PDB file of C-alpha atoms and ligand atoms in Angstrom:
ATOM      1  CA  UNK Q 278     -28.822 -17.041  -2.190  1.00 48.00           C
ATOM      2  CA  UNK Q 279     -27.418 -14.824   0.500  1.00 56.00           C
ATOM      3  CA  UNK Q 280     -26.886 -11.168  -0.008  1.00 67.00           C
ATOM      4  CA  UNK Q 281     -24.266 -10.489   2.170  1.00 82.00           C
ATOM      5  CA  UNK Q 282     -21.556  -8.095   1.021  1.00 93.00           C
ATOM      6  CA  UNK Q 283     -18.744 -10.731  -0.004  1.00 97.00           C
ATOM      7  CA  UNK Q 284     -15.057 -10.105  -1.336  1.00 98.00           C
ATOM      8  CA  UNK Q 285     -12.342 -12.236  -2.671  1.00 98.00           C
ATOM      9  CA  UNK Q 286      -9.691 -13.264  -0.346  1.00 98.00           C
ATOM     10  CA  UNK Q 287      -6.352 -14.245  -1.633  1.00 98.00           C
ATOM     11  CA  UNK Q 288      -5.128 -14.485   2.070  1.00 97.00           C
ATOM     12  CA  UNK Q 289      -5.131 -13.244   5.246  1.00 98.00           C
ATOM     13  CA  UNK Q 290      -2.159 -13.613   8.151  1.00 96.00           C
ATOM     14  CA  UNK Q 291      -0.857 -12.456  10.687  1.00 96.00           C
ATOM     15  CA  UNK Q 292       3.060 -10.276  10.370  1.00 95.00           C
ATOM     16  CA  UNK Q 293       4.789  -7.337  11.505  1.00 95.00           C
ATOM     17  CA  UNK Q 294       4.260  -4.669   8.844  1.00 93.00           C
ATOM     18  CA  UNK Q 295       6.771  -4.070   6.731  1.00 91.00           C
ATOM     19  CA  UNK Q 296       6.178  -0.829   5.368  1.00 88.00           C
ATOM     20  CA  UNK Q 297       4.281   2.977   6.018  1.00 88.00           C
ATOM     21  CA  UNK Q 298       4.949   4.980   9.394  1.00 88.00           C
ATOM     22  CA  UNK Q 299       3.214   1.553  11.067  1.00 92.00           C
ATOM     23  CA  UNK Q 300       6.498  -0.401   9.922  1.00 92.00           C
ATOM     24  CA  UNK Q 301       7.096  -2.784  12.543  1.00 93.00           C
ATOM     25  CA  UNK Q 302       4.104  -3.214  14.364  1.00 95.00           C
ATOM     26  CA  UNK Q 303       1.925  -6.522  14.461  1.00 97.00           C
ATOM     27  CA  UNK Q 304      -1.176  -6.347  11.971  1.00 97.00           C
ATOM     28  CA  UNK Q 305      -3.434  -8.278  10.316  1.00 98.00           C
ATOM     29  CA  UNK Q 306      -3.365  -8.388   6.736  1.00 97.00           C
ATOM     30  CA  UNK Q 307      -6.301  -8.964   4.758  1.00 98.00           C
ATOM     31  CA  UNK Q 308      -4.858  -9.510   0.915  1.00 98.00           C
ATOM     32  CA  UNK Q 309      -7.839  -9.306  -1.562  1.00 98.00           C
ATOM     33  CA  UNK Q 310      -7.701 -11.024  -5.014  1.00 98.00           C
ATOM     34  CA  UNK Q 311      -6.811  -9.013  -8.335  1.00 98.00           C
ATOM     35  CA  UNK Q 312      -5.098  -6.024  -9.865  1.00 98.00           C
ATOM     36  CA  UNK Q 313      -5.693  -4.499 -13.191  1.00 97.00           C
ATOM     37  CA  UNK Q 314      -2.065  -3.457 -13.172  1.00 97.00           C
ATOM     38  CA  UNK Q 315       1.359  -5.285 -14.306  1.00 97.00           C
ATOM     39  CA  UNK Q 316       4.048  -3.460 -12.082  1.00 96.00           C
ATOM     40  CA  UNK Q 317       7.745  -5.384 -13.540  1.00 95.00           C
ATOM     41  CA  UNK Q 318       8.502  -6.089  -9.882  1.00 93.00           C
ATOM     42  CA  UNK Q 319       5.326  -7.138  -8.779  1.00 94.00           C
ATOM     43  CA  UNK Q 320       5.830  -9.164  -5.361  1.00 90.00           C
ATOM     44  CA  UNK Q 321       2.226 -10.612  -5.066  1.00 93.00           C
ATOM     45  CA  UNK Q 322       1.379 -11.614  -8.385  1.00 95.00           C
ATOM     46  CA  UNK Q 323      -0.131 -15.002  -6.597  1.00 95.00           C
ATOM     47  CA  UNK Q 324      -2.858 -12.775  -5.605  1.00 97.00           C
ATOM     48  CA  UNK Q 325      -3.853 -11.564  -9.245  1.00 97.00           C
ATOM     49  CA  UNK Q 326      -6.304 -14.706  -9.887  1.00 97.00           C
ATOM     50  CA  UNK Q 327      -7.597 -17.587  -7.548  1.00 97.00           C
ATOM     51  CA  UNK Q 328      -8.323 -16.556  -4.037  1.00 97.00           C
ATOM     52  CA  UNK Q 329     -11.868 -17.661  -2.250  1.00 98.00           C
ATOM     53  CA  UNK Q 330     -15.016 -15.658  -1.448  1.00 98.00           C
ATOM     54  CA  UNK Q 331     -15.466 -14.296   1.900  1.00 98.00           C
ATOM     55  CA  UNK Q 332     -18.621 -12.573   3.586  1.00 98.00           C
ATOM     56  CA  UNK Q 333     -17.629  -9.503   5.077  1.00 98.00           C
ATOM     57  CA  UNK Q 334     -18.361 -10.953   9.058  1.00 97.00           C
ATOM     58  CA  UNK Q 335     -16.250 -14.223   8.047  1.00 98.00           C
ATOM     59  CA  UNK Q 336     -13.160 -11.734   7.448  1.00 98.00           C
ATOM     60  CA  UNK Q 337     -14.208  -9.970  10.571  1.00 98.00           C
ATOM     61  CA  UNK Q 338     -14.438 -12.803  13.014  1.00 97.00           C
ATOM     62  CA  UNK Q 339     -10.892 -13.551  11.397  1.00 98.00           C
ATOM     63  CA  UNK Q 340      -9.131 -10.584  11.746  1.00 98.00           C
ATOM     64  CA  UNK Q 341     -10.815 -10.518  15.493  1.00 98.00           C
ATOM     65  CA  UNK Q 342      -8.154 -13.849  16.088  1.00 97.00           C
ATOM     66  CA  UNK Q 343      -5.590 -11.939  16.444  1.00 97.00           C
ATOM     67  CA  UNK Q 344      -4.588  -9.479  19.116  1.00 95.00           C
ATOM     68  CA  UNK Q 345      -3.631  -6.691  17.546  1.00 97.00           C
ATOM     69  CA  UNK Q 346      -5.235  -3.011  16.772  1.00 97.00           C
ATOM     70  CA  UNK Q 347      -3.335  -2.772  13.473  1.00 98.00           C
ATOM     71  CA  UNK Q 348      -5.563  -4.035  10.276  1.00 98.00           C
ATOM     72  CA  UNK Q 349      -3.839  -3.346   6.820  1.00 98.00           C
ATOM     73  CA  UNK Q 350      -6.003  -4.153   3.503  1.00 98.00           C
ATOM     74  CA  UNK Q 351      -3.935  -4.684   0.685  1.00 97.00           C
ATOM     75  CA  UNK Q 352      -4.061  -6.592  -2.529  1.00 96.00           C
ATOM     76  CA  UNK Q 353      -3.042  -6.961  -5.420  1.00 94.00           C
ATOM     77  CA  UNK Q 354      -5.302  -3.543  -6.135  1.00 98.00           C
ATOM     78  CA  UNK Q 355      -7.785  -3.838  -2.995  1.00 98.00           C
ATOM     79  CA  UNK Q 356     -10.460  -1.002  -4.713  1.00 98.00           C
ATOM     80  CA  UNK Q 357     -10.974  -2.905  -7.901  1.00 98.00           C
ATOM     81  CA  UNK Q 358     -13.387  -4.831  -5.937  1.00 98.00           C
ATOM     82  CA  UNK Q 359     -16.308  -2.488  -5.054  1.00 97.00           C
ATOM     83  CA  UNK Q 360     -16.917  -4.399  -1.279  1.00 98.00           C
ATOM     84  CA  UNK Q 361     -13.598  -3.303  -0.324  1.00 98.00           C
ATOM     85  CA  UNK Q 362     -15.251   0.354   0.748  1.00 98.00           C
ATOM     86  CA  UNK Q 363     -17.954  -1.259   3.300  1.00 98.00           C
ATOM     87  CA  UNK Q 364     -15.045  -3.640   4.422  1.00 98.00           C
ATOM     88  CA  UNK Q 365     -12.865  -0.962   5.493  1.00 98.00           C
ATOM     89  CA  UNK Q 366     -15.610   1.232   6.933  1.00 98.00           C
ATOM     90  CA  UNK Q 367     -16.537  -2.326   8.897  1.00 98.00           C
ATOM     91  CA  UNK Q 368     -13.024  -2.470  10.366  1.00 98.00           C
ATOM     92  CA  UNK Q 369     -13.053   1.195  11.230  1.00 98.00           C
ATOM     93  CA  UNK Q 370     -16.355   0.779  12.942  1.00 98.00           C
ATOM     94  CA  UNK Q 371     -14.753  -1.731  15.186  1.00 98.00           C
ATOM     95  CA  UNK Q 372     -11.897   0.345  16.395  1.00 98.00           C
ATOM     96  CA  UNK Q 373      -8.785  -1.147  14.314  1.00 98.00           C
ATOM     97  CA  UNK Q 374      -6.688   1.427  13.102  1.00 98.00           C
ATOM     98  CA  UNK Q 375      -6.789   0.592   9.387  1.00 98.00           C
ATOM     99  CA  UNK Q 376      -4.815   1.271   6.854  1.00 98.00           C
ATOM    100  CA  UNK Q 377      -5.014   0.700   3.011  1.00 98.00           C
ATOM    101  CA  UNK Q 378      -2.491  -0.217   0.097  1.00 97.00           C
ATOM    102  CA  UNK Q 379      -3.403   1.031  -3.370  1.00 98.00           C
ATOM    103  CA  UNK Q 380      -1.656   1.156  -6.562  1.00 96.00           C
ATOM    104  CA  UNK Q 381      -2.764   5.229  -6.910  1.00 90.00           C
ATOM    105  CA  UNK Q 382      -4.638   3.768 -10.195  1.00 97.00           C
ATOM    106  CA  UNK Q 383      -8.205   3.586  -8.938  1.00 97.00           C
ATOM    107  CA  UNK Q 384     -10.264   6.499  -6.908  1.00 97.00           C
ATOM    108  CA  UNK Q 385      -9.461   7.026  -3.075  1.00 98.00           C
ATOM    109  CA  UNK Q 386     -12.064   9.425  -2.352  1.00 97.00           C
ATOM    110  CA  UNK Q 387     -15.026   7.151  -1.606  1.00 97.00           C
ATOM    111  CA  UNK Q 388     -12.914   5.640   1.269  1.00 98.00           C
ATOM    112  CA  UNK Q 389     -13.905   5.662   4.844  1.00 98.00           C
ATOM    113  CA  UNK Q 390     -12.135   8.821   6.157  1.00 97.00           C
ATOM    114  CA  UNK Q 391     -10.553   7.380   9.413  1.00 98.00           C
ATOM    115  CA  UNK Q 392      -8.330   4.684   7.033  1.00 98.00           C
ATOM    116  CA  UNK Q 393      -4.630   5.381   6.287  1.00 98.00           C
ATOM    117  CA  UNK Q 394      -4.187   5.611   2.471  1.00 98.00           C
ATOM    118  CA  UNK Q 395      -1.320   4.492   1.359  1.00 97.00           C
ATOM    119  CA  UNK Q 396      -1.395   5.880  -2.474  1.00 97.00           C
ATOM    120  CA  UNK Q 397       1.532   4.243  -4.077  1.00 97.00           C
ATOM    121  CA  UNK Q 398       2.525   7.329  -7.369  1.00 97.00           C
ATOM    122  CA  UNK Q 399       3.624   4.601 -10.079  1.00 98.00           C
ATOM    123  CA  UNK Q 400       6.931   5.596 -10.996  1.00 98.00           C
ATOM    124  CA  UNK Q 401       8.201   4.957 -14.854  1.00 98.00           C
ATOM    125  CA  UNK Q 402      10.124   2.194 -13.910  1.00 97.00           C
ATOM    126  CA  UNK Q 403       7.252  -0.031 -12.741  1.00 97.00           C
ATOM    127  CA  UNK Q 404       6.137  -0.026 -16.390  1.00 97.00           C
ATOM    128  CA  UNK Q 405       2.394   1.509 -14.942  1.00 97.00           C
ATOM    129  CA  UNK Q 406       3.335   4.857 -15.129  1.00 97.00           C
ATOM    130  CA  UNK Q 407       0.540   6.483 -17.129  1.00 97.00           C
ATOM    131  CA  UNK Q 408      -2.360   4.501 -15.155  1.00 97.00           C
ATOM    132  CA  UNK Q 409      -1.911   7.128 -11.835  1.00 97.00           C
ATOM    133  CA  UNK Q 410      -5.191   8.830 -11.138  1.00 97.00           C
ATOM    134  CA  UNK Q 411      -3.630  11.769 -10.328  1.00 97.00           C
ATOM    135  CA  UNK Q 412      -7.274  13.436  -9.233  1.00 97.00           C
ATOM    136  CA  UNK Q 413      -6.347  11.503  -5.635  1.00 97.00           C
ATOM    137  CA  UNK Q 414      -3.634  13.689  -5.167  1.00 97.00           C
ATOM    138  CA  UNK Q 415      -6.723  16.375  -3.886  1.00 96.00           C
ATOM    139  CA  UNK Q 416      -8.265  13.467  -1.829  1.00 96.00           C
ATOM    140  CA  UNK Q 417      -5.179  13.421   0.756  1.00 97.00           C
ATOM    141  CA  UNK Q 418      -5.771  13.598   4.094  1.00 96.00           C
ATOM    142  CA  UNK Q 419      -2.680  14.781   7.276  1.00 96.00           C
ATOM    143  CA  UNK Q 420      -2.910  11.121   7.767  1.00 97.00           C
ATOM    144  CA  UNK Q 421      -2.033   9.692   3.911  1.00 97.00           C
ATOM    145  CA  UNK Q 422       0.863   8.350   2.586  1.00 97.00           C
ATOM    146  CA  UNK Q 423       2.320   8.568  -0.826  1.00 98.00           C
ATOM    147  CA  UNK Q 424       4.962   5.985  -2.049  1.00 97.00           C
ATOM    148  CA  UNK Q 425       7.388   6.192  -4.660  1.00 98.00           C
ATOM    149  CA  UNK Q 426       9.196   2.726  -5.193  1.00 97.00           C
ATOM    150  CA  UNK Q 427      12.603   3.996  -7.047  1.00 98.00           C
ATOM    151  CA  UNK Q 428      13.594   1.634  -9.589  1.00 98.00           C
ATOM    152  CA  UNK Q 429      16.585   4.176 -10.506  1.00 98.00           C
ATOM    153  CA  UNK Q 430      18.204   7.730 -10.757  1.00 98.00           C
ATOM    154  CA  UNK Q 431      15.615   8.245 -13.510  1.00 98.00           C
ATOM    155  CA  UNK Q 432      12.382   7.633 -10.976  1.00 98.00           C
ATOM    156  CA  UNK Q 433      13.733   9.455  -8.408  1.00 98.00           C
ATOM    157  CA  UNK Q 434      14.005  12.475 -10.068  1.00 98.00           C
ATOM    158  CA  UNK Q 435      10.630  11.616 -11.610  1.00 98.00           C
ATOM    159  CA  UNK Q 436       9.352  11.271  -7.803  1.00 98.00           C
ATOM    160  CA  UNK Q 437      10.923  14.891  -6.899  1.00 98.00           C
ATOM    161  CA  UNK Q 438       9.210  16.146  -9.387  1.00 98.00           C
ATOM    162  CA  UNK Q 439       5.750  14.849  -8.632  1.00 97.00           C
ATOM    163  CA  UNK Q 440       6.088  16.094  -5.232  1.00 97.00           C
ATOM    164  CA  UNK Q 441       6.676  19.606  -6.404  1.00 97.00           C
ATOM    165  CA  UNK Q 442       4.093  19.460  -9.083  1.00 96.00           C
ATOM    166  CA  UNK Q 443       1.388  18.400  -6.928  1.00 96.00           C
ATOM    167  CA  UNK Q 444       2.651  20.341  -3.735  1.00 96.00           C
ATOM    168  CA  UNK Q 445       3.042  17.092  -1.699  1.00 97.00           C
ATOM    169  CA  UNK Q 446       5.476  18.223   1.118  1.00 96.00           C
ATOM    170  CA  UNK Q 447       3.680  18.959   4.609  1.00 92.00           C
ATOM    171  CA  UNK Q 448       0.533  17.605   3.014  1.00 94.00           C
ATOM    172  CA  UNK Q 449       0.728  14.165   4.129  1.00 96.00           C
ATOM    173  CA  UNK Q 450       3.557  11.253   4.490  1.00 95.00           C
ATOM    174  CA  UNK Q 451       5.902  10.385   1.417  1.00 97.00           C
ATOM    175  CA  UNK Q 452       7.839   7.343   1.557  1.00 97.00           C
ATOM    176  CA  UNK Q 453      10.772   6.085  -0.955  1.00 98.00           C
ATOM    177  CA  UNK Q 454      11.575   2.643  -1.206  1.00 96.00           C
ATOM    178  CA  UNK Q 455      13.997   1.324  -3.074  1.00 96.00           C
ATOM    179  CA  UNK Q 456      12.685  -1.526  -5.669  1.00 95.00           C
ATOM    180  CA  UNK Q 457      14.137  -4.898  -3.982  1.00 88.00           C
ATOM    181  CA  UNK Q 458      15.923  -6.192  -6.947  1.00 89.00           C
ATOM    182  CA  UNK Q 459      16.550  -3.150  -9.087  1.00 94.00           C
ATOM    183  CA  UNK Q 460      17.579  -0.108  -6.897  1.00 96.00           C
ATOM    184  CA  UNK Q 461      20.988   0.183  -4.287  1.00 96.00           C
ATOM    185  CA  UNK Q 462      19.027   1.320  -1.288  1.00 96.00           C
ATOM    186  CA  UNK Q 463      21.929   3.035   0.342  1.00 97.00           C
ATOM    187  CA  UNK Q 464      22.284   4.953  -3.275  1.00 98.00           C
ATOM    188  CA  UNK Q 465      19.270   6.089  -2.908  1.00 98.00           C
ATOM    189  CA  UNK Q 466      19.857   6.852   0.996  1.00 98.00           C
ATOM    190  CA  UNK Q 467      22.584   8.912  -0.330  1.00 98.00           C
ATOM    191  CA  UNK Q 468      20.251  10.753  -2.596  1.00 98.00           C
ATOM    192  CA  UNK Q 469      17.654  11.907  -0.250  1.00 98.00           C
ATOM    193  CA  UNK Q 470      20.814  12.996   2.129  1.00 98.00           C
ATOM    194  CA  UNK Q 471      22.295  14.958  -0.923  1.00 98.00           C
ATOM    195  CA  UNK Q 472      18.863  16.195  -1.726  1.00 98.00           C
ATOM    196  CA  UNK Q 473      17.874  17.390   1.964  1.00 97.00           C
ATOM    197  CA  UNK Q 474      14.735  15.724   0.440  1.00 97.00           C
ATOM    198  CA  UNK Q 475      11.601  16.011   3.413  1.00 95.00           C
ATOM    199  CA  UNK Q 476      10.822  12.061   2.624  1.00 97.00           C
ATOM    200  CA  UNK Q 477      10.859   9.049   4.604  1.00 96.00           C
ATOM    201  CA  UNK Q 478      13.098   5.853   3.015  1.00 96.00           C
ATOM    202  CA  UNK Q 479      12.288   3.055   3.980  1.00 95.00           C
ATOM    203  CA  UNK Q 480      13.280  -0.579   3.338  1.00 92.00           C
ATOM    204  CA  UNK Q 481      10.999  -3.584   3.257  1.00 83.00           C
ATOM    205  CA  UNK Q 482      11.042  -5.028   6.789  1.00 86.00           C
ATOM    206  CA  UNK Q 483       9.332  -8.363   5.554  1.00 84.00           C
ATOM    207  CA  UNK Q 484      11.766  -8.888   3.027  1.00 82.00           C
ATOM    208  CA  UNK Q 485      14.992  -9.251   4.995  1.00 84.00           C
ATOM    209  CA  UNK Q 486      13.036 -10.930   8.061  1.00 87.00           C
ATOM    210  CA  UNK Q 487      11.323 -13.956   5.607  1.00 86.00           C
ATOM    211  CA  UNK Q 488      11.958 -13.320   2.234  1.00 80.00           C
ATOM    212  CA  UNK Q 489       8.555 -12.255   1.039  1.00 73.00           C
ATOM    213  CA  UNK Q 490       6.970 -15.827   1.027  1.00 76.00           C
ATOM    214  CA  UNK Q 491       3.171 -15.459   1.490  1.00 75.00           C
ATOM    215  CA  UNK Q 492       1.484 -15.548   4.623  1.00 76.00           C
ATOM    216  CA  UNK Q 493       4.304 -13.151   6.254  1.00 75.00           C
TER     217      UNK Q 493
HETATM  218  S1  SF4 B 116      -0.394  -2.490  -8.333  1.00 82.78           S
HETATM  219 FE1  SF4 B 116       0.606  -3.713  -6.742  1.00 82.78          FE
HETATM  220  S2  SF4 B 116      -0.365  -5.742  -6.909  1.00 82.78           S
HETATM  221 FE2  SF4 B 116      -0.854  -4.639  -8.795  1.00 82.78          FE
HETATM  222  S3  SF4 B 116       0.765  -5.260 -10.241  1.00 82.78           S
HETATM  223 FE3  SF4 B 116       1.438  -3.349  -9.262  1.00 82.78          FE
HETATM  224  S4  SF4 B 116       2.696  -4.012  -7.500  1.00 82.78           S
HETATM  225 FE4  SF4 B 116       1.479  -5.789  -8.177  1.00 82.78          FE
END
């Protein structure tokens, strides 16, 4: 039996990324397999069972198909499997820029330090509220990102708060997106504007462009 470092794979493809300060630019996305979280508007809850077991070269040699410098690792919740850390140091090692999607429920700090964090701060109204680790909030690098996806006028003035309590602003990146199906984005445009808030919105670019089937 081999020993080589393997992961579960729910998918991995080719898209312009939707989201972060890399929105718009052509990455590979390498989705790994489970989350120990239930967010209510969950958009990849096909990747919370199933999936197939990839060495960490096979997901290598794939990403290496495509012509792009741009890796993101996402999930479901990508650190809940413990080969995820060697992955992304793997990628790093090759020069991708990489960045990483996590729920902000499982430790950042073991994480290669050239990878983009994206640390998404569950907000009330994704029903996870109480599993944030809040201890990453000290793991932040210049080069982090925290998201707050705004269900309503109740999260984002749950989201203000969290930024003063933990003394976010200047410290890294903080994103707002409006939940797809729950939230008026250009309410909560209007917000930010009223607010003089320092955060960037910013609206699901894979969404409007196909509709968030898989594989885009
Ligand atoms: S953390 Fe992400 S993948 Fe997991 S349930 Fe929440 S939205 Fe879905």
């Amino acid at each position: 039996m081999s020993d080589t470092p393997r992961l579960r794979i729910t998918e991995i493809f080719f898209s312009l990324q939707g989201e972060s300060t890399l929105v718009g630019y052509p990455t590979v996305f390498v989705r790994l397999t489970g989350c120990p979280l239930r967010c209510g508007y969950c958009d990849t809850a096909y990747a919370f069972q199933g999936g197939e077991w990839m060495s960490l070269d096979a997901i290598l040699e794939q990403v290496s198909g495509h012509r792009t410098r741009y890796v993101t690792v996402t999930g479901g919740e990508p650190l809940a499997q413990k080969n995820c850390l060697p992955l992304l140091q793997r990628l790093c090692d090759a020069g991708y820029q990489v960045s990483l999607e996590t729920s902000g429920a499982l430790d950042i700090s073991a994480t290669d330090a050239r990878v983009i964090r994206i640390v998404d701060l569950k907000t009330p109204g994704s029903g996870e509220v109480e599993r944030n680790l809040y201890q990453n909030m000290g793991h932040l690098q210049a080069h982090d990102q925290v998201k707050f996806v705004i269900c309503s006028r109740a999260d984002y003035e749950w989201a203000k708060e969290k930024i003063e309590e933990h003394d976010l602003t200047g410290r890294c990146e903080l994103l707002f997106s409006p939940s797809h199906d729950q939230q008026n984005a250009t309410e909560l445009a209007d917000w930010i504007l009223q607010d003089q808030l320092p955060v960037r919105m910013q609206l699901q670019l894979h969404k409007y462009l196909w509709d968030n089937k898989p594989g885009h």
